[in-house]
Amino acid sequence: MAGARLAARLTHSPAHQLSRTAAAAAAAAAAWRRRRDSVSLPRGSFSKMACSVGCSGDRKVTRVLFCGPYFPASTIYTKEYLQSYPFIEVDEVGLEQVPDVIQNYHICVVKSRRIDSDIIAKATQMKIIMQYGVGLEGVDVNAATEHKIKVARIPGSMTGNAVSCAEMAIYLTLGVLRKQKLMDNAVNHKDLGSPTGETIFGKTVLILGFGAIGVEIAKRLKPFGVKVLATKRNWSSGSLPCDIEGLVDKKGGPEDMYELAGEADIVITCLLQTNETVGIVDSMFLSVMKKGSCLVNIARGRLLDYNAVFDHLESGHLGGLGIDVAWTEPFDPNDPILKFSNVILTPHVAGVTEYSYRTMAKVVGDVALQLHSGEPFTGIEFVN
């Protein structure tokens, strides 16, 4: 009986599901090759299964462009997922070279490249601009719409990205509370029993932006014995990814964020970056936070006003800062904000886990296959 239960758990595990996906992809490719070889075609032709988007010599292919070398696993895993499909080509191009080659591609995965109206105007074959994740602040959506190019994100709740980001938020919160830099120094100096950190137990945590990531953070916070506050524009049940009964002790809208910040020991920012949210954590917001409270950001760097954060760290009002995203990326390792012993910085890896990146590679690969064959798109959310 125990063996049967174990087998059932393994069958439904993420790793098993991904392995089944890979097997299905290989089987589909083999089937495609059998269909291609069974049909008598004129020289240089492909069957309808591999026909619709672009041409390369005597082949018709769909081309996927990944912008820049950062987040390398996104390109690597997508290539692996599509390796059995000869009619899909995946390329990674340096950030500076994107404007020179974008006219050759049908799908663009932007990563950290700004895709403005000038670049979009050159994308004469482009069908979809998408992100390997959620944030699309680097894409001129209006320009894409004018050029009849769809823009899409991959919802984090479906891929494991939200779970991965939530785990990083907990990691940074605990690191700040337990004084990670001072612990490193103690190890290097062969000290024992210092520093004296703080528990997360008994704290009040404010989650700014209660979307998919915020929900996953709240799920992980509650077992620590904390009080959870959260802000969200719309608290209707239809706007939430799941039933949140028992996850949030106090709800508010954007207009309540100052009041809630005054109650919190820890603030975690999970907002999308928009014109309205750039610099939302400013001097006024930080000043209403409790003296000695901590700030964690796993969303976008520009949500935080750099000068305000620096000043409140220097004065001692802000008790700690844990960030996975920075104001400019890659972040300058000599930036003065890193001199503070209560600041922890990680290299934009909150969503970069084997689980989330393998799952998103499948989404991007499936989008390429669907575009090529003219099938309906799945796994993505269009914003235009």
GROMACS .gro file of C-alpha atoms in nm:
model
  384
    1MET     CA    1   0.000   0.000   0.000
    2ALA     CA    2   0.284   0.240   0.093
    3GLY     CA    3   0.453   0.156  -0.236
    4ALA     CA    4   0.136   0.241  -0.427
    5ARG     CA    5   0.109   0.576  -0.249
    6LEU     CA    6   0.472   0.655  -0.325
    7ALA     CA    7   0.425   0.565  -0.690
    8ALA     CA    8   0.121   0.792  -0.707
    9ARG     CA    9   0.314   1.082  -0.554
   10LEU     CA   10   0.603   1.036  -0.796
   11THR     CA   11   0.367   1.017  -1.092
   12HIS     CA   12   0.221   1.357  -1.002
   13SER     CA   13   0.548   1.526  -0.907
   14PRO     CA   14   0.670   1.829  -1.111
   15ALA     CA   15   0.982   1.642  -1.219
   16HIS     CA   16   0.776   1.349  -1.347
   17GLN     CA   17   0.537   1.581  -1.529
   18LEU     CA   18   0.826   1.763  -1.698
   19SER     CA   19   0.982   1.431  -1.797
   20ARG     CA   20   0.648   1.326  -1.949
   21THR     CA   21   0.640   1.658  -2.135
   22ALA     CA   22   0.986   1.597  -2.280
   23ALA     CA   23   0.884   1.247  -2.386
   24ALA     CA   24   0.568   1.383  -2.546
   25ALA     CA   25   0.771   1.646  -2.732
   26ALA     CA   26   1.009   1.382  -2.868
   27ALA     CA   27   0.717   1.162  -2.974
   28ALA     CA   28   0.549   1.456  -3.149
   29ALA     CA   29   0.867   1.538  -3.338
   30ALA     CA   30   0.906   1.176  -3.447
   31ALA     CA   31   0.545   1.171  -3.563
   32TRP     CA   32   0.602   1.491  -3.757
   33ARG     CA   33   0.905   1.341  -3.931
   34ARG     CA   34   0.707   1.027  -4.019
   35ARG     CA   35   0.427   1.237  -4.167
   36ARG     CA   36   0.677   1.450  -4.358
   37ASP     CA   37   0.857   1.147  -4.501
   38SER     CA   38   0.534   0.972  -4.596
   39VAL     CA   39   0.418   1.254  -4.823
   40SER     CA   40   0.559   1.308  -5.169
   41LEU     CA   41   0.653   1.675  -5.191
   42PRO     CA   42   0.824   1.887  -5.453
   43ARG     CA   43   1.194   1.950  -5.388
   44GLY     CA   44   1.243   2.214  -5.116
   45SER     CA   45   0.890   2.179  -4.972
   46PHE     CA   46   0.770   2.088  -4.624
   47SER     CA   47   0.442   1.937  -4.518
   48LYS     CA   48   0.165   2.156  -4.380
   49MET     CA   49   0.273   2.065  -4.026
   50ALA     CA   50   0.592   2.269  -4.072
   51CYS     CA   51   0.496   2.541  -4.307
   52SER     CA   52   0.352   2.860  -4.188
   53VAL     CA   53   0.590   3.127  -4.068
   54GLY     CA   54   0.932   3.189  -4.224
   55CYS     CA   55   1.184   3.059  -4.471
   56SER     CA   56   1.553   2.977  -4.448
   57GLY     CA   57   1.700   2.855  -4.775
   58ASP     CA   58   1.469   2.572  -4.876
   59ARG     CA   59   1.325   2.527  -4.527
   60LYS     CA   60   1.031   2.698  -4.364
   61VAL     CA   61   1.105   2.778  -4.002
   62THR     CA   62   0.982   2.976  -3.704
   63ARG     CA   63   1.257   3.178  -3.540
   64VAL     CA   64   1.272   3.270  -3.170
   65LEU     CA   65   1.500   3.551  -3.050
   66PHE     CA   66   1.627   3.571  -2.693
   67CYS     CA   67   1.767   3.915  -2.613
   68GLY     CA   68   2.101   3.927  -2.435
   69PRO     CA   69   2.317   3.688  -2.233
   70TYR     CA   70   2.158   3.739  -1.892
   71PHE     CA   71   1.935   3.469  -1.744
   72PRO     CA   72   2.114   3.207  -1.959
   73ALA     CA   73   1.902   2.912  -1.845
   74SER     CA   74   1.601   3.059  -2.026
   75THR     CA   75   1.769   3.014  -2.365
   76ILE     CA   76   1.937   2.684  -2.278
   77TYR     CA   77   1.621   2.516  -2.149
   78THR     CA   78   1.408   2.641  -2.439
   79LYS     CA   79   1.661   2.505  -2.689
   80GLU     CA   80   1.659   2.173  -2.507
   81TYR     CA   81   1.280   2.157  -2.514
   82LEU     CA   82   1.271   2.230  -2.889
   83GLN     CA   83   1.571   2.025  -2.995
   84SER     CA   84   1.354   1.761  -3.165
   85TYR     CA   85   1.177   2.018  -3.383
   86PRO     CA   86   1.397   2.111  -3.681
   87PHE     CA   87   1.151   2.373  -3.800
   88ILE     CA   88   1.198   2.591  -3.487
   89GLU     CA   89   1.520   2.789  -3.446
   90VAL     CA   90   1.620   2.953  -3.118
   91ASP     CA   91   1.896   3.216  -3.108
   92GLU     CA   92   2.047   3.432  -2.836
   93VAL     CA   93   2.176   3.771  -2.951
   94GLY     CA   94   2.370   4.037  -2.763
   95LEU     CA   95   2.166   4.330  -2.636
   96GLU     CA   96   2.334   4.575  -2.874
   97GLN     CA   97   2.280   4.351  -3.177
   98VAL     CA   98   1.904   4.308  -3.130
   99PRO     CA   99   1.805   4.610  -3.347
  100ASP     CA  100   2.021   4.479  -3.631
  101VAL     CA  101   1.867   4.132  -3.650
  102ILE     CA  102   1.515   4.159  -3.512
  103GLN     CA  103   1.367   4.171  -3.863
  104ASN     CA  104   1.461   3.802  -3.902
  105TYR     CA  105   1.252   3.674  -3.610
  106HIS     CA  106   0.889   3.586  -3.541
  107ILE     CA  107   0.897   3.563  -3.160
  108CYS     CA  108   1.103   3.787  -2.933
  109VAL     CA  109   1.175   3.697  -2.570
  110VAL     CA  110   1.287   4.031  -2.431
  111LYS     CA  111   1.452   3.934  -2.100
  112SER     CA  112   1.626   4.262  -1.995
  113ARG     CA  113   1.625   4.436  -2.336
  114ARG     CA  114   1.421   4.752  -2.380
  115ILE     CA  115   1.204   4.700  -2.690
  116ASP     CA  116   1.104   5.052  -2.794
  117SER     CA  117   0.911   5.185  -3.092
  118ASP     CA  118   1.223   5.216  -3.311
  119ILE     CA  119   1.312   4.851  -3.262
  120ILE     CA  120   0.951   4.740  -3.306
  121ALA     CA  121   0.936   4.926  -3.639
  122LYS     CA  122   1.220   4.705  -3.763
  123ALA     CA  123   1.050   4.381  -3.653
  124THR     CA  124   0.878   4.328  -3.986
  125GLN     CA  125   0.817   3.953  -3.937
  126MET     CA  126   0.744   3.966  -3.564
  127LYS     CA  127   0.421   3.806  -3.441
  128ILE     CA  128   0.472   3.791  -3.063
  129ILE     CA  129   0.688   3.982  -2.815
  130MET     CA  130   0.691   3.807  -2.480
  131GLN     CA  131   0.867   3.794  -2.147
  132TYR     CA  132   1.020   3.490  -1.982
  133GLY     CA  133   0.805   3.569  -1.682
  134VAL     CA  134   0.569   3.850  -1.589
  135GLY     CA  135   0.717   4.201  -1.618
  136LEU     CA  136   0.664   4.383  -1.949
  137GLU     CA  137   0.767   4.735  -1.849
  138GLY     CA  138   1.049   4.723  -2.106
  139VAL     CA  139   0.812   4.678  -2.401
  140ASP     CA  140   0.637   4.963  -2.583
  141VAL     CA  141   0.301   4.790  -2.596
  142ASN     CA  142   0.132   5.072  -2.788
  143ALA     CA  143   0.394   5.060  -3.062
  144ALA     CA  144   0.362   4.682  -3.081
  145THR     CA  145  -0.014   4.713  -3.113
  146GLU     CA  146   0.022   4.967  -3.395
  147HIS     CA  147   0.244   4.719  -3.580
  148LYS     CA  148  -0.005   4.435  -3.516
  149ILE     CA  149   0.236   4.250  -3.288
  150LYS     CA  150   0.093   4.071  -2.985
  151VAL     CA  151   0.260   4.120  -2.645
  152ALA     CA  152   0.237   3.851  -2.380
  153ARG     CA  153   0.357   3.752  -2.035
  154ILE     CA  154   0.375   3.411  -1.871
  155PRO     CA  155   0.152   3.414  -1.559
  156GLY     CA  156   0.366   3.326  -1.257
  157SER     CA  157   0.093   3.126  -1.087
  158MET     CA  158   0.102   2.866  -1.366
  159THR     CA  159   0.475   2.806  -1.395
  160GLY     CA  160   0.626   2.797  -1.050
  161ASN     CA  161   0.767   3.147  -1.093
  162ALA     CA  162   0.545   3.286  -0.817
  163VAL     CA  163   0.647   3.002  -0.584
  164SER     CA  164   1.015   3.060  -0.659
  165CYS     CA  165   0.988   3.436  -0.600
  166ALA     CA  166   0.798   3.377  -0.276
  167GLU     CA  167   1.072   3.149  -0.148
  168MET     CA  168   1.331   3.417  -0.229
  169ALA     CA  169   1.126   3.675  -0.037
  170ILE     CA  170   1.136   3.448   0.268
  171TYR     CA  171   1.509   3.386   0.217
  172LEU     CA  172   1.588   3.760   0.204
  173THR     CA  173   1.361   3.835   0.499
  174LEU     CA  174   1.531   3.576   0.715
  175GLY     CA  175   1.875   3.686   0.592
  176VAL     CA  176   1.812   4.045   0.692
  177LEU     CA  177   1.664   3.950   1.030
  178ARG     CA  178   1.949   3.710   1.112
  179LYS     CA  179   2.211   3.961   0.986
  180GLN     CA  180   2.367   3.759   0.707
  181LYS     CA  181   2.663   3.992   0.642
  182LEU     CA  182   2.759   4.001   1.009
  183MET     CA  183   2.734   3.622   1.025
  184ASP     CA  184   2.972   3.596   0.727
  185ASN     CA  185   3.214   3.828   0.905
  186ALA     CA  186   3.190   3.620   1.222
  187VAL     CA  187   3.277   3.304   1.028
  188ASN     CA  188   3.573   3.476   0.862
  189HIS     CA  189   3.702   3.597   1.201
  190LYS     CA  190   3.639   3.261   1.374
  191ASP     CA  191   3.386   3.416   1.611
  192LEU     CA  192   3.109   3.212   1.772
  193GLY     CA  193   2.769   3.313   1.907
  194SER     CA  194   2.734   3.644   1.729
  195PRO     CA  195   2.557   3.836   1.589
  196THR     CA  196   2.230   3.829   1.778
  197GLY     CA  197   1.959   3.811   1.515
  198GLU     CA  198   1.583   3.845   1.525
  199THR     CA  199   1.308   3.590   1.472
  200ILE     CA  200   1.037   3.636   1.216
  201PHE     CA  201   0.802   3.485   1.475
  202GLY     CA  202   0.563   3.746   1.613
  203LYS     CA  203   0.636   4.002   1.342
  204THR     CA  204   0.385   4.192   1.128
  205VAL     CA  205   0.454   4.173   0.755
  206LEU     CA  206   0.305   4.402   0.489
  207ILE     CA  207   0.286   4.261   0.136
  208LEU     CA  208   0.262   4.548  -0.115
  209GLY     CA  209   0.078   4.401  -0.414
  210PHE     CA  210  -0.118   4.087  -0.337
  211GLY     CA  211  -0.104   3.911  -0.673
  212ALA     CA  212   0.017   3.558  -0.746
  213ILE     CA  213   0.355   3.615  -0.577
  214GLY     CA  214   0.199   3.792  -0.279
  215VAL     CA  215  -0.039   3.501  -0.223
  216GLU     CA  216   0.247   3.251  -0.228
  217ILE     CA  217   0.445   3.465   0.018
  218ALA     CA  218   0.148   3.479   0.256
  219LYS     CA  219   0.110   3.099   0.240
  220ARG     CA  220   0.472   3.060   0.350
  221LEU     CA  221   0.462   3.332   0.613
  222LYS     CA  222   0.164   3.208   0.813
  223PRO     CA  223   0.338   2.899   0.959
  224PHE     CA  224   0.605   3.131   1.103
  225GLY     CA  225   0.348   3.282   1.336
  226VAL     CA  226   0.327   3.628   1.179
  227LYS     CA  227   0.050   3.878   1.117
  228VAL     CA  228   0.002   3.943   0.744
  229LEU     CA  229  -0.117   4.276   0.603
  230ALA     CA  230  -0.164   4.326   0.229
  231THR     CA  231  -0.260   4.586  -0.031
  232LYS     CA  232  -0.442   4.518  -0.356
  233ARG     CA  233  -0.645   4.734  -0.588
  234ASN     CA  234  -0.931   4.487  -0.616
  235TRP     CA  235  -1.011   4.231  -0.349
  236SER     CA  236  -1.301   4.067  -0.533
  237SER     CA  237  -1.280   3.687  -0.538
  238GLY     CA  238  -1.249   3.686  -0.917
  239SER     CA  239  -0.923   3.882  -0.901
  240LEU     CA  240  -0.752   3.637  -0.666
  241PRO     CA  241  -0.570   3.321  -0.778
  242CYS     CA  242  -0.716   3.113  -0.493
  243ASP     CA  243  -0.921   3.125  -0.174
  244ILE     CA  244  -0.720   3.343   0.066
  245GLU     CA  245  -0.931   3.280   0.375
  246GLY     CA  246  -0.698   3.283   0.673
  247LEU     CA  247  -0.395   3.413   0.482
  248VAL     CA  248  -0.442   3.787   0.535
  249ASP     CA  249  -0.517   3.945   0.871
  250LYS     CA  250  -0.578   4.295   0.737
  251LYS     CA  251  -0.654   4.406   0.381
  252GLY     CA  252  -0.623   4.746   0.221
  253GLY     CA  253  -0.604   4.929  -0.107
  254PRO     CA  254  -0.322   5.149  -0.239
  255GLU     CA  255  -0.467   5.438  -0.040
  256ASP     CA  256  -0.406   5.243   0.283
  257MET     CA  257  -0.039   5.164   0.229
  258TYR     CA  258   0.095   5.437   0.461
  259GLU     CA  259  -0.130   5.331   0.746
  260LEU     CA  260  -0.035   4.965   0.700
  261ALA     CA  261   0.335   5.049   0.666
  262GLY     CA  262   0.318   5.210   1.009
  263GLU     CA  263   0.204   4.879   1.159
  264ALA     CA  264   0.458   4.657   0.984
  265ASP     CA  265   0.794   4.525   1.102
  266ILE     CA  266   0.872   4.401   0.750
  267VAL     CA  267   0.753   4.533   0.413
  268ILE     CA  268   0.780   4.309   0.104
  269THR     CA  269   0.719   4.472  -0.235
  270CYS     CA  270   0.555   4.257  -0.504
  271LEU     CA  271   0.410   4.527  -0.728
  272LEU     CA  272   0.434   4.543  -1.104
  273GLN     CA  273   0.644   4.837  -1.220
  274THR     CA  274   0.426   5.095  -1.394
  275ASN     CA  275   0.430   5.472  -1.427
  276GLU     CA  276   0.223   5.483  -1.109
  277THR     CA  277   0.445   5.254  -0.903
  278VAL     CA  278   0.795   5.379  -0.997
  279GLY     CA  279   0.941   5.526  -0.678
  280ILE     CA  280   0.635   5.432  -0.472
  281VAL     CA  281   0.859   5.338  -0.178
  282ASP     CA  282   0.982   5.693  -0.128
  283SER     CA  283   1.093   5.906   0.166
  284MET     CA  284   0.736   5.957   0.285
  285PHE     CA  285   0.664   5.584   0.281
  286LEU     CA  286   0.990   5.494   0.456
  287SER     CA  287   0.941   5.762   0.720
  288VAL     CA  288   0.605   5.614   0.828
  289MET     CA  289   0.758   5.267   0.865
  290LYS     CA  290   0.858   5.174   1.218
  291LYS     CA  291   1.211   5.265   1.318
  292GLY     CA  292   1.422   4.953   1.273
  293SER     CA  293   1.176   4.782   1.036
  294CYS     CA  294   1.301   4.595   0.728
  295LEU     CA  295   1.233   4.625   0.357
  296VAL     CA  296   1.246   4.341   0.102
  297ASN     CA  297   1.206   4.382  -0.276
  298ILE     CA  298   1.172   4.088  -0.516
  299ALA     CA  299   0.973   4.271  -0.787
  300ARG     CA  300   1.148   4.556  -0.974
  301GLY     CA  301   1.429   4.782  -0.856
  302ARG     CA  302   1.272   5.113  -0.951
  303LEU     CA  303   0.979   5.061  -0.715
  304LEU     CA  304   1.221   5.191  -0.451
  305ASP     CA  305   1.353   5.549  -0.452
  306TYR     CA  306   1.728   5.495  -0.426
  307ASN     CA  307   1.813   5.819  -0.245
  308ALA     CA  308   1.531   5.775   0.005
  309VAL     CA  309   1.637   5.417   0.083
  310PHE     CA  310   2.003   5.519   0.117
  311ASP     CA  311   1.919   5.807   0.351
  312HIS     CA  312   1.696   5.593   0.575
  313LEU     CA  313   1.963   5.324   0.598
  314GLU     CA  314   2.226   5.583   0.684
  315SER     CA  315   2.011   5.741   0.954
  316GLY     CA  316   1.933   5.401   1.104
  317HIS     CA  317   1.558   5.442   1.059
  318LEU     CA  318   1.550   5.151   0.813
  319GLY     CA  319   1.671   4.845   0.998
  320GLY     CA  320   1.759   4.631   0.697
  321LEU     CA  321   1.723   4.590   0.322
  322GLY     CA  322   1.704   4.269   0.119
  323ILE     CA  323   1.677   4.309  -0.259
  324ASP     CA  324   1.687   4.071  -0.553
  325VAL     CA  325   1.637   4.354  -0.803
  326ALA     CA  326   1.825   4.682  -0.833
  327TRP     CA  327   1.786   5.031  -0.974
  328THR     CA  328   2.029   4.953  -1.256
  329GLU     CA  329   2.116   4.600  -1.362
  330PRO     CA  330   2.367   4.448  -1.353
  331PHE     CA  331   2.422   4.628  -1.022
  332ASP     CA  332   2.749   4.809  -0.953
  333PRO     CA  333   2.933   4.599  -0.690
  334ASN     CA  334   3.095   4.920  -0.566
  335ASP     CA  335   2.765   5.101  -0.512
  336PRO     CA  336   2.772   5.285  -0.175
  337ILE     CA  337   2.448   5.120  -0.062
  338LEU     CA  338   2.634   4.791  -0.029
  339LYS     CA  339   2.859   4.935   0.242
  340PHE     CA  340   2.581   4.890   0.497
  341SER     CA  341   2.610   4.570   0.696
  342ASN     CA  342   2.232   4.531   0.700
  343VAL     CA  343   2.192   4.521   0.319
  344ILE     CA  344   2.169   4.193   0.125
  345LEU     CA  345   2.169   4.187  -0.255
  346THR     CA  346   2.108   3.885  -0.480
  347PRO     CA  347   2.152   3.890  -0.862
  348HIS     CA  348   1.789   3.891  -0.984
  349VAL     CA  349   1.744   3.519  -0.928
  350ALA     CA  350   1.414   3.509  -0.737
  351GLY     CA  351   1.235   3.335  -1.022
  352VAL     CA  352   1.541   3.151  -1.152
  353THR     CA  353   1.491   2.795  -1.034
  354GLU     CA  354   1.508   2.466  -1.218
  355TYR     CA  355   1.135   2.415  -1.168
  356SER     CA  356   1.016   2.755  -1.290
  357TYR     CA  357   1.262   2.785  -1.579
  358ARG     CA  358   1.193   2.437  -1.715
  359THR     CA  359   0.821   2.510  -1.700
  360MET     CA  360   0.856   2.848  -1.872
  361ALA     CA  361   1.079   2.690  -2.138
  362LYS     CA  362   0.789   2.458  -2.216
  363VAL     CA  363   0.554   2.756  -2.245
  364VAL     CA  364   0.786   2.943  -2.484
  365GLY     CA  365   0.849   2.627  -2.684
  366ASP     CA  366   0.478   2.551  -2.710
  367VAL     CA  367   0.408   2.910  -2.821
  368ALA     CA  368   0.663   2.867  -3.102
  369LEU     CA  369   0.506   2.537  -3.207
  370GLN     CA  370   0.157   2.685  -3.191
  371LEU     CA  371   0.257   2.988  -3.396
  372HIS     CA  372   0.420   2.763  -3.653
  373SER     CA  373   0.118   2.538  -3.694
  374GLY     CA  374  -0.147   2.808  -3.654
  375GLU     CA  375  -0.295   2.656  -3.339
  376PRO     CA  376  -0.446   2.859  -3.051
  377PHE     CA  377  -0.194   2.985  -2.796
  378THR     CA  378  -0.183   2.840  -2.446
  379GLY     CA  379   0.009   2.927  -2.131
  380ILE     CA  380   0.048   3.300  -2.201
  381GLU     CA  381  -0.151   3.612  -2.120
  382PHE     CA  382  -0.181   3.878  -2.389
  383VAL     CA  383  -0.183   4.244  -2.282
  384ASN     CA  384  -0.292   4.394  -2.616
   0.00000   0.00000   0.00000
